[in-house]
Amino acid sequence: MKPWFADSTIAITASCVLTLPFAVAVGCSDGSASSAAAGSNGGSSVTAGAPGIGGASASSATKASGSTATGGLPGSGGATSAGSKAGSGGLGSGGLGSGGKTVSGGATGSGGATGPGGSTGSGGLSALGGAKGPGGASGTGGATGSGGAKGLGGATGTGGTSGVGGASGNGCPSAGTAVTNVTINNTGPWNDTTGKHIQAHGGGLIKVCDTWYWFGEDKTLNTNGTGNFHAISCYASKDLVTWEHRNSVVTTSTDPVLNNTNRILERPKVIYNASTKLYVMWVHWDSESCTGASGAYCDSEAVVFTSPTVDGNYTYVKHFLPGGNASRDCTLWQEPDGTAYFISTGAPGQTSAGTFSQTQVYQLSSDYLDVANTTKIWANDTREAYAFWKANGKYYGISSGQTGWAPNQAAYLTSTGSLTGPWNNSFTGVGVNNSTWSSQPTYVIPVVGSQTTTYIYASDLWNSNNLSLSTYLWLPFTWDRSKWTLTYSAQWSINLATGVVN
């Protein structure tokens, strides 16, 4: 996200993947950065399978003065100007698919040898598509004890990221007892398991088996207000609270074209292609400064990377103008049948600094490496930081306005048809006082539980003077039968098994 005046001054090895939008059978990573992907996915939060990712919040680029509040208190909603700062793709929250499939939990354990005694072991109920419950312990003597009954996975929910449950037969490895009640602390330090600040700005999530993977921009070295590229990080968590840094999946050493101090990469999103068995990442590609042009962000393209494992080293494929259009803030979406889309702001000829208009939806080719066709969905709206989700049979897309670092209120549109429309043209704001607590959307995380599905608004709190200190704000959406609303909370809790916010 960059100020409007910047152009004139500065500016999971085995199976199933669950992206936070949709699912398709995919391979789970065993946790190692080099593990191979394979297998079919089990019950996903949404439809099982490859994840569809959501949009990211605008990021990087030199910013205008005035650092964005890092706290979650009401303040400016950091929308980015599509001008100077390459408005990195809007927080398009991953596409939600139909809720998570019911997955079987613990496998039946065999009872003990014949003799007096063998008690029947109970099978653990899998939490959130959960881990296998332990089978019955062998009884000493007695009739053969029957193993534990299979636990049921999360009830079907609407929308949400596709998740692969840890049920038997879905290719996902067995998991231990899952954490169910967790607390999101919006005033905390947002550190990883080593105590370092989480660097996953403008990010997106994908769920593989029982693990969420959070991809985002590593701004550790962006301490002086500039947003040039250094790395894209990948973190892993089983509870959305405890995050382990798994890998810097794209770095300046990934390919010579990235070893450029002028390069900008923003809003990475990842989905899984079940046919090619590759994780595919789309990112906003741009330049910090441009020869013969005022300001920055004069490339305004998309760049594609792939990896056989979710947290492995990604390989550069290409950068280009999708459908011949300029492209800045962006996100990805994946339907249950595997059809995938890239959404971004931009139009023909809009490759120089300035305000971007038009929101385009690009249906991707079968390998997800190119665009097949283009649909303009929001014709004249100057939006960025997209995030999408699906609930109650409708599609919702939230984004911010293009006002640089000045406050503006995130708002959403509704489609009663498909991702390509028809969309209504009346934005519904979320937040208060013309702001969404100084945040800018980057993704919508669906948590599909046995009782309900909760959609989490994931956003960035940008610090324009020192991007390395930028932090995050996650809040649960509330549906009041007529519209979606957000209420600020410094801390809030959710039961990951039931999906109920406490």
CSV table of N, CA and C in Angstrom, one decimal, residues 33-172:
chain,number,residue,atom,x,y,z
A,33,ALA,N,10.6,-28.7,5.1
A,33,ALA,CA,10.5,-27.9,4.0
A,33,ALA,C,10.7,-28.6,2.7
A,34,SER,N,11.3,-29.8,2.8
A,34,SER,CA,11.5,-30.5,1.5
A,34,SER,C,10.6,-31.8,1.4
A,35,SER,N,9.6,-31.9,2.2
A,35,SER,CA,8.8,-33.1,2.1
A,35,SER,C,8.0,-33.1,0.8
A,36,ALA,N,7.7,-34.2,0.2
A,36,ALA,CA,7.1,-34.3,-1.0
A,36,ALA,C,5.6,-34.3,-0.9
A,37,ALA,N,4.9,-33.7,-1.8
A,37,ALA,CA,3.4,-33.6,-1.8
A,37,ALA,C,2.8,-34.8,-2.5
A,38,ALA,N,1.8,-35.3,-2.1
A,38,ALA,CA,1.1,-36.4,-2.8
A,38,ALA,C,-0.2,-36.7,-2.1
A,39,GLY,N,-0.9,-37.7,-2.6
A,39,GLY,CA,-2.0,-38.2,-1.9
A,39,GLY,C,-3.3,-37.4,-2.2
A,40,SER,N,-4.4,-37.8,-1.6
A,40,SER,CA,-5.6,-37.1,-1.8
A,40,SER,C,-6.0,-36.5,-0.5
A,41,ASN,N,-6.8,-35.5,-0.6
A,41,ASN,CA,-7.1,-34.8,0.7
A,41,ASN,C,-8.3,-35.4,1.3
A,42,GLY,N,-8.4,-35.3,2.6
A,42,GLY,CA,-9.6,-35.8,3.3
A,42,GLY,C,-10.6,-34.8,3.4
A,43,GLY,N,-11.4,-34.8,4.5
A,43,GLY,CA,-12.4,-33.8,4.7
A,43,GLY,C,-11.8,-32.5,4.9
A,44,SER,N,-12.2,-31.5,4.0
A,44,SER,CA,-11.7,-30.2,4.2
A,44,SER,C,-12.7,-29.3,4.8
A,45,SER,N,-12.2,-28.2,5.4
A,45,SER,CA,-13.1,-27.3,6.0
A,45,SER,C,-14.1,-26.9,5.1
A,46,VAL,N,-13.7,-26.7,3.9
A,46,VAL,CA,-14.6,-26.3,2.9
A,46,VAL,C,-14.9,-27.6,2.2
A,47,THR,N,-14.7,-27.6,1.0
A,47,THR,CA,-14.8,-28.8,0.2
A,47,THR,C,-13.4,-29.3,0.4
A,48,ALA,N,-13.1,-30.5,0.6
A,48,ALA,CA,-11.7,-30.9,0.8
A,48,ALA,C,-10.9,-30.5,-0.4
A,49,GLY,N,-9.7,-30.3,-0.2
A,49,GLY,CA,-8.8,-30.1,-1.4
A,49,GLY,C,-8.0,-28.9,-1.3
A,50,ALA,N,-7.5,-28.5,-2.5
A,50,ALA,CA,-6.6,-27.4,-2.6
A,50,ALA,C,-7.2,-26.2,-2.1
A,51,PRO,N,-6.5,-25.4,-1.4
A,51,PRO,CA,-7.0,-24.1,-0.8
A,51,PRO,C,-7.1,-23.0,-1.8
A,52,GLY,N,-8.0,-22.2,-1.6
A,52,GLY,CA,-8.1,-21.0,-2.4
A,52,GLY,C,-7.6,-20.0,-1.5
A,53,ILE,N,-6.8,-19.1,-2.0
A,53,ILE,CA,-6.4,-18.1,-1.0
A,53,ILE,C,-7.1,-16.8,-1.2
A,54,GLY,N,-6.9,-16.0,-0.2
A,54,GLY,CA,-7.6,-14.8,-0.3
A,54,GLY,C,-6.7,-13.7,-0.6
A,55,GLY,N,-7.1,-12.5,-0.6
A,55,GLY,CA,-6.4,-11.4,-1.0
A,55,GLY,C,-5.5,-11.0,0.1
A,56,ALA,N,-4.5,-10.2,-0.2
A,56,ALA,CA,-3.7,-9.7,0.8
A,56,ALA,C,-3.8,-8.2,1.0
A,57,SER,N,-3.3,-7.7,2.0
A,57,SER,CA,-3.4,-6.3,2.2
A,57,SER,C,-2.3,-5.6,1.5
A,58,ALA,N,-2.6,-4.4,1.1
A,58,ALA,CA,-1.6,-3.7,0.4
A,58,ALA,C,-0.3,-3.5,1.2
A,59,SER,N,0.8,-3.5,0.5
A,59,SER,CA,2.0,-3.5,1.3
A,59,SER,C,3.1,-2.7,0.6
A,60,SER,N,4.2,-2.7,1.2
A,60,SER,CA,5.4,-2.1,0.8
A,60,SER,C,5.3,-0.8,0.2
A,61,ALA,N,6.4,-0.5,-0.6
A,61,ALA,CA,6.5,0.7,-1.3
A,61,ALA,C,6.8,1.8,-0.3
A,62,THR,N,7.5,2.8,-0.7
A,62,THR,CA,7.7,3.9,0.1
A,62,THR,C,6.4,4.5,0.5
A,63,LYS,N,6.3,4.9,1.8
A,63,LYS,CA,5.0,5.4,2.3
A,63,LYS,C,5.1,6.8,2.5
A,64,ALA,N,3.9,7.4,2.7
A,64,ALA,CA,3.9,8.8,3.1
A,64,ALA,C,4.1,8.9,4.6
A,65,SER,N,4.3,10.1,5.0
A,65,SER,CA,4.6,10.2,6.5
A,65,SER,C,3.4,9.8,7.3
A,66,GLY,N,3.7,9.6,8.5
A,66,GLY,CA,2.6,9.2,9.4
A,66,GLY,C,2.6,7.7,9.5
A,67,SER,N,3.1,7.1,10.5
A,67,SER,CA,3.1,5.7,10.6
A,67,SER,C,1.8,5.2,11.0
A,68,THR,N,1.4,4.0,10.5
A,68,THR,CA,0.1,3.5,10.8
A,68,THR,C,0.2,2.9,12.2
A,69,ALA,N,-0.8,3.1,13.0
A,69,ALA,CA,-0.8,2.6,14.4
A,69,ALA,C,-0.7,1.1,14.3
A,70,THR,N,0.2,0.7,15.2
A,70,THR,CA,0.4,-0.8,15.2
A,70,THR,C,-0.5,-1.4,16.2
A,71,GLY,N,-1.2,-0.7,17.0
A,71,GLY,CA,-2.1,-1.3,17.9
A,71,GLY,C,-3.5,-1.6,17.2
A,72,GLY,N,-4.4,-2.2,17.9
A,72,GLY,CA,-5.6,-2.5,17.3
A,72,GLY,C,-6.7,-1.4,17.6
A,73,LEU,N,-6.2,-0.3,18.1
A,73,LEU,CA,-7.2,0.7,18.5
A,73,LEU,C,-7.7,1.4,17.2
A,74,PRO,N,-8.9,1.9,17.3
A,74,PRO,CA,-9.5,2.6,16.2
A,74,PRO,C,-8.5,3.7,15.7
A,75,GLY,N,-8.4,3.8,14.4
A,75,GLY,CA,-7.5,4.7,13.8
A,75,GLY,C,-7.7,4.7,12.3
A,76,SER,N,-6.7,5.0,11.6
A,76,SER,CA,-6.8,5.0,10.2
A,76,SER,C,-6.8,3.7,9.7
A,77,GLY,N,-7.6,3.4,8.7
A,77,GLY,CA,-7.7,2.1,8.0
A,77,GLY,C,-6.7,2.1,6.9
A,78,GLY,N,-5.6,1.5,7.0
A,78,GLY,CA,-4.6,1.7,6.1
A,78,GLY,C,-4.9,1.2,4.7
A,79,ALA,N,-5.6,2.0,4.0
A,79,ALA,CA,-5.9,1.6,2.6
A,79,ALA,C,-4.7,2.1,1.8
A,80,THR,N,-4.4,1.5,0.7
A,80,THR,CA,-3.3,2.0,0.0
A,80,THR,C,-3.7,2.7,-1.3
A,81,SER,N,-2.9,3.6,-1.7
A,81,SER,CA,-3.3,4.3,-2.9
A,81,SER,C,-2.8,3.4,-4.0
A,82,ALA,N,-3.6,3.2,-5.0
A,82,ALA,CA,-3.1,2.4,-6.0
A,82,ALA,C,-2.0,3.1,-6.8
A,83,GLY,N,-1.8,4.3,-6.4
A,83,GLY,CA,-0.8,5.0,-7.1
A,83,GLY,C,0.6,4.6,-6.8
A,84,SER,N,1.3,5.4,-6.1
A,84,SER,CA,2.7,5.1,-5.8
A,84,SER,C,2.9,3.8,-5.3
A,85,LYS,N,2.4,3.4,-4.2
A,85,LYS,CA,2.7,2.1,-3.7
A,85,LYS,C,1.9,1.1,-4.5
A,86,ALA,N,2.6,0.1,-4.9
A,86,ALA,CA,1.9,-0.8,-5.7
A,86,ALA,C,0.8,-1.3,-4.8
A,87,GLY,N,-0.3,-1.0,-5.0
A,87,GLY,CA,-1.3,-1.5,-4.1
A,87,GLY,C,-1.3,-2.9,-4.2
A,88,SER,N,-0.7,-3.6,-3.2
A,88,SER,CA,-0.6,-5.0,-3.3
A,88,SER,C,-2.0,-5.5,-3.2
A,89,GLY,N,-2.2,-6.6,-3.8
A,89,GLY,CA,-3.6,-7.2,-3.9
A,89,GLY,C,-4.4,-7.0,-2.7
A,90,GLY,N,-5.6,-6.8,-2.9
A,90,GLY,CA,-6.5,-6.6,-1.7
A,90,GLY,C,-6.6,-7.9,-1.0
A,91,LEU,N,-6.9,-7.8,0.2
A,91,LEU,CA,-7.0,-8.9,1.0
A,91,LEU,C,-8.1,-9.8,0.4
A,92,GLY,N,-7.9,-10.6,-0.5
A,92,GLY,CA,-9.0,-11.4,-1.0
A,92,GLY,C,-9.0,-12.6,-0.1
A,93,SER,N,-9.9,-12.7,0.8
A,93,SER,CA,-9.8,-13.8,1.7
A,93,SER,C,-10.1,-15.0,0.8
A,94,GLY,N,-9.5,-16.1,1.2
A,94,GLY,CA,-9.6,-17.2,0.3
A,94,GLY,C,-11.0,-17.5,0.1
A,95,GLY,N,-11.2,-18.1,-1.0
A,95,GLY,CA,-12.6,-18.4,-1.4
A,95,GLY,C,-13.1,-19.5,-0.4
A,96,LEU,N,-14.3,-19.3,0.0
A,96,LEU,CA,-14.8,-20.3,0.8
A,96,LEU,C,-15.5,-21.3,0.0
A,97,GLY,N,-15.4,-22.5,0.3
A,97,GLY,CA,-16.2,-23.5,-0.4
A,97,GLY,C,-17.3,-23.9,0.4
A,98,SER,N,-18.0,-25.0,0.1
A,98,SER,CA,-19.0,-25.5,0.9
A,98,SER,C,-18.3,-26.0,2.1
A,99,GLY,N,-18.9,-25.9,3.3
A,99,GLY,CA,-18.3,-26.3,4.5
A,99,GLY,C,-17.5,-27.5,4.5
A,100,GLY,N,-16.8,-27.7,5.6
A,100,GLY,CA,-15.9,-28.9,5.7
A,100,GLY,C,-16.7,-30.2,5.6
A,101,LYS,N,-16.1,-31.1,4.9
A,101,LYS,CA,-16.7,-32.5,4.9
A,101,LYS,C,-16.6,-33.1,6.3
A,102,THR,N,-17.6,-34.0,6.5
A,102,THR,CA,-17.4,-34.7,7.8
A,102,THR,C,-16.3,-35.8,7.6
A,103,VAL,N,-15.4,-35.8,8.4
A,103,VAL,CA,-14.3,-36.8,8.3
A,103,VAL,C,-14.3,-37.7,9.5
A,104,SER,N,-13.9,-38.9,9.2
A,104,SER,CA,-13.9,-39.9,10.3
A,104,SER,C,-12.7,-39.6,11.2
A,105,GLY,N,-12.9,-39.9,12.4
A,105,GLY,CA,-11.8,-39.6,13.4
A,105,GLY,C,-11.0,-40.8,13.6
A,106,GLY,N,-10.7,-41.2,14.9
A,106,GLY,CA,-9.8,-42.2,15.2
A,106,GLY,C,-10.2,-43.6,14.6
A,107,ALA,N,-9.2,-44.3,14.1
A,107,ALA,CA,-9.5,-45.6,13.6
A,107,ALA,C,-9.8,-46.6,14.7
A,108,THR,N,-10.6,-47.6,14.3
A,108,THR,CA,-11.0,-48.6,15.3
A,108,THR,C,-9.8,-49.3,15.8
A,109,GLY,N,-9.6,-49.4,17.1
A,109,GLY,CA,-8.4,-50.1,17.6
A,109,GLY,C,-8.8,-51.5,17.9
A,110,SER,N,-7.9,-52.4,17.7
A,110,SER,CA,-8.2,-53.8,18.0
A,110,SER,C,-8.2,-54.1,19.5
A,111,GLY,N,-9.0,-54.9,19.9
A,111,GLY,CA,-9.1,-55.2,21.4
A,111,GLY,C,-8.0,-56.2,21.8
A,112,GLY,N,-8.1,-56.6,23.0
A,112,GLY,CA,-7.0,-57.4,23.5
A,112,GLY,C,-7.2,-58.9,23.2
A,113,ALA,N,-6.2,-59.7,23.6
A,113,ALA,CA,-6.3,-61.1,23.4
A,113,ALA,C,-7.3,-61.7,24.2
A,114,THR,N,-7.8,-62.9,23.8
A,114,THR,CA,-8.8,-63.6,24.6
A,114,THR,C,-8.4,-63.8,26.0
A,115,GLY,N,-9.3,-63.6,27.0
A,115,GLY,CA,-9.0,-63.8,28.4
A,115,GLY,C,-10.0,-63.0,29.1
A,116,PRO,N,-10.0,-63.0,30.4
A,116,PRO,CA,-10.9,-62.1,31.1
A,116,PRO,C,-10.5,-60.7,31.0
A,117,GLY,N,-11.3,-59.9,30.8
A,117,GLY,CA,-10.9,-58.5,31.0
A,117,GLY,C,-10.9,-57.6,29.8
A,118,GLY,N,-10.6,-57.8,28.6
A,118,GLY,CA,-10.2,-56.7,27.7
A,118,GLY,C,-11.2,-55.6,27.5
A,119,SER,N,-10.9,-54.4,28.0
A,119,SER,CA,-11.9,-53.4,27.8
A,119,SER,C,-11.9,-52.7,26.5
A,120,THR,N,-13.0,-52.2,26.1
A,120,THR,CA,-13.1,-51.6,24.8
A,120,THR,C,-12.5,-50.2,24.9
A,121,GLY,N,-11.5,-49.9,24.0
A,121,GLY,CA,-10.9,-48.5,24.0
A,121,GLY,C,-11.8,-47.6,23.2
A,122,SER,N,-11.9,-46.4,23.7
A,122,SER,CA,-12.7,-45.4,23.0
A,122,SER,C,-11.9,-44.7,21.9
A,123,GLY,N,-12.4,-44.4,20.8
A,123,GLY,CA,-11.7,-43.7,19.7
A,123,GLY,C,-11.8,-42.2,20.0
A,124,GLY,N,-10.8,-41.5,19.9
A,124,GLY,CA,-10.8,-40.0,20.1
A,124,GLY,C,-11.6,-39.3,19.0
A,125,LEU,N,-12.4,-38.4,19.4
A,125,LEU,CA,-13.2,-37.7,18.4
A,125,LEU,C,-12.2,-36.7,17.8
A,126,SER,N,-12.2,-36.7,16.5
A,126,SER,CA,-11.2,-35.8,15.8
A,126,SER,C,-11.7,-34.4,15.9
A,127,ALA,N,-10.7,-33.5,16.3
A,127,ALA,CA,-11.1,-32.1,16.4
A,127,ALA,C,-10.8,-31.4,15.1
A,128,LEU,N,-11.8,-30.7,14.6
A,128,LEU,CA,-11.7,-30.0,13.4
A,128,LEU,C,-11.2,-30.9,12.3
A,129,GLY,N,-11.9,-31.8,12.0
A,129,GLY,CA,-11.5,-32.7,10.9
A,129,GLY,C,-10.4,-33.6,11.5
A,130,GLY,N,-10.3,-33.6,12.7
A,130,GLY,CA,-9.2,-34.0,13.6
A,130,GLY,C,-8.4,-35.3,13.5
A,131,ALA,N,-7.6,-35.4,14.5
A,131,ALA,CA,-6.7,-36.5,14.6
A,131,ALA,C,-7.4,-37.8,14.9
A,132,LYS,N,-6.8,-38.9,14.6
A,132,LYS,CA,-7.4,-40.2,14.9
A,132,LYS,C,-7.4,-40.4,16.4
A,133,GLY,N,-8.5,-40.9,16.9
A,133,GLY,CA,-8.6,-41.1,18.3
A,133,GLY,C,-7.9,-42.5,18.6
A,134,PRO,N,-7.3,-42.7,19.7
A,134,PRO,CA,-6.6,-43.9,20.0
A,134,PRO,C,-7.6,-45.1,20.1
A,135,GLY,N,-7.2,-46.2,19.5
A,135,GLY,CA,-8.0,-47.3,19.5
A,135,GLY,C,-8.1,-48.0,20.9
A,136,GLY,N,-8.9,-49.0,21.1
A,136,GLY,CA,-9.1,-49.6,22.4
A,136,GLY,C,-7.8,-50.3,22.8
A,137,ALA,N,-7.5,-50.2,24.1
A,137,ALA,CA,-6.3,-50.9,24.5
A,137,ALA,C,-6.5,-52.3,24.6
A,138,SER,N,-5.5,-53.1,24.3
A,138,SER,CA,-5.6,-54.6,24.4
A,138,SER,C,-6.0,-55.0,25.8
A,139,GLY,N,-7.0,-55.8,25.9
A,139,GLY,CA,-7.4,-56.3,27.2
A,139,GLY,C,-6.6,-57.5,27.5
A,140,THR,N,-6.3,-57.7,28.7
A,140,THR,CA,-5.6,-58.9,29.0
A,140,THR,C,-6.6,-60.0,29.2
A,141,GLY,N,-6.7,-60.9,28.4
A,141,GLY,CA,-7.7,-61.9,28.5
A,141,GLY,C,-9.0,-61.5,28.0
A,142,GLY,N,-10.0,-62.2,28.3
A,142,GLY,CA,-11.4,-61.8,27.9
A,142,GLY,C,-11.6,-61.9,26.4
A,143,ALA,N,-12.8,-61.5,26.1
A,143,ALA,CA,-13.1,-61.5,24.6
A,143,ALA,C,-12.4,-60.4,24.0
A,144,THR,N,-12.2,-60.5,22.7
A,144,THR,CA,-11.5,-59.5,22.0
A,144,THR,C,-12.2,-58.2,22.2
A,145,GLY,N,-11.5,-57.1,22.7
A,145,GLY,CA,-12.1,-55.8,22.9
A,145,GLY,C,-12.3,-55.1,21.6
A,146,SER,N,-13.4,-54.4,21.4
A,146,SER,CA,-13.5,-53.6,20.2
A,146,SER,C,-12.8,-52.3,20.3
A,147,GLY,N,-12.3,-51.8,19.2
A,147,GLY,CA,-11.6,-50.5,19.2
A,147,GLY,C,-12.5,-49.4,19.4
A,148,GLY,N,-11.9,-48.2,19.6
A,148,GLY,CA,-12.7,-47.0,19.8
A,148,GLY,C,-13.6,-46.7,18.6
A,149,ALA,N,-14.7,-46.1,18.8
A,149,ALA,CA,-15.5,-45.8,17.7
A,149,ALA,C,-14.9,-44.6,17.0
A,150,LYS,N,-15.2,-44.5,15.7
A,150,LYS,CA,-14.6,-43.4,14.9
A,150,LYS,C,-15.3,-42.1,15.4
A,151,GLY,N,-14.4,-41.0,15.5
A,151,GLY,CA,-15.0,-39.7,15.8
A,151,GLY,C,-15.4,-39.0,14.6
A,152,LEU,N,-16.3,-38.1,14.7
A,152,LEU,CA,-16.8,-37.4,13.6
A,152,LEU,C,-16.0,-36.1,13.4
A,153,GLY,N,-15.7,-35.7,12.2
A,153,GLY,CA,-15.0,-34.4,12.0
A,153,GLY,C,-16.0,-33.3,12.1
A,154,GLY,N,-15.5,-32.1,11.7
A,154,GLY,CA,-16.4,-30.9,11.8
A,154,GLY,C,-17.6,-31.0,10.9
A,155,ALA,N,-18.7,-30.5,11.4
A,155,ALA,CA,-19.9,-30.6,10.6
A,155,ALA,C,-19.8,-29.7,9.4
A,156,THR,N,-20.6,-30.0,8.4
A,156,THR,CA,-20.5,-29.2,7.2
A,156,THR,C,-20.7,-27.7,7.5
A,157,GLY,N,-19.9,-26.9,7.0
A,157,GLY,CA,-20.1,-25.4,7.2
A,157,GLY,C,-20.1,-24.8,5.8
A,158,THR,N,-20.5,-23.6,5.7
A,158,THR,CA,-20.6,-22.9,4.5
A,158,THR,C,-19.3,-22.1,4.3
A,159,GLY,N,-18.8,-22.2,3.1
A,159,GLY,CA,-17.6,-21.4,2.8
A,159,GLY,C,-16.4,-21.8,3.6
A,160,GLY,N,-15.4,-20.9,3.6
A,160,GLY,CA,-14.3,-21.2,4.4
A,160,GLY,C,-13.2,-21.9,3.6
A,161,THR,N,-12.0,-21.9,4.2
A,161,THR,CA,-10.9,-22.5,3.5
A,161,THR,C,-11.1,-24.0,3.4
A,162,SER,N,-10.7,-24.6,2.4
A,162,SER,CA,-10.8,-26.0,2.3
A,162,SER,C,-9.8,-26.6,3.2
A,163,GLY,N,-10.3,-27.5,4.0
A,163,GLY,CA,-9.3,-28.1,4.9
A,163,GLY,C,-9.4,-29.6,4.8
A,164,VAL,N,-8.3,-30.1,5.1
A,164,VAL,CA,-8.2,-31.6,5.0
A,164,VAL,C,-8.2,-32.1,6.4
A,165,GLY,N,-9.2,-32.8,6.8
A,165,GLY,CA,-9.3,-33.3,8.1
A,165,GLY,C,-8.3,-34.5,8.3
A,166,GLY,N,-8.0,-34.8,9.6
A,166,GLY,CA,-7.1,-35.9,9.8
A,166,GLY,C,-7.8,-37.2,10.0
A,167,ALA,N,-8.8,-37.5,9.2
A,167,ALA,CA,-9.5,-38.7,9.3
A,167,ALA,C,-8.8,-39.8,8.6
A,168,SER,N,-9.1,-41.1,9.0
A,168,SER,CA,-8.5,-42.2,8.4
A,168,SER,C,-8.9,-42.3,7.0
A,169,GLY,N,-8.0,-42.7,6.1
A,169,GLY,CA,-8.3,-42.9,4.8
A,169,GLY,C,-8.2,-41.7,3.9
A,170,ASN,N,-7.9,-40.5,4.5
A,170,ASN,CA,-7.8,-39.3,3.7
A,170,ASN,C,-6.4,-39.0,3.3
A,171,GLY,N,-5.4,-39.8,3.7
A,171,GLY,CA,-4.1,-39.6,3.3
A,171,GLY,C,-3.3,-38.7,4.3
A,172,CYS,N,-4.0,-38.1,5.3
A,172,CYS,CA,-3.4,-37.3,6.2
A,172,CYS,C,-2.8,-38.1,7.4
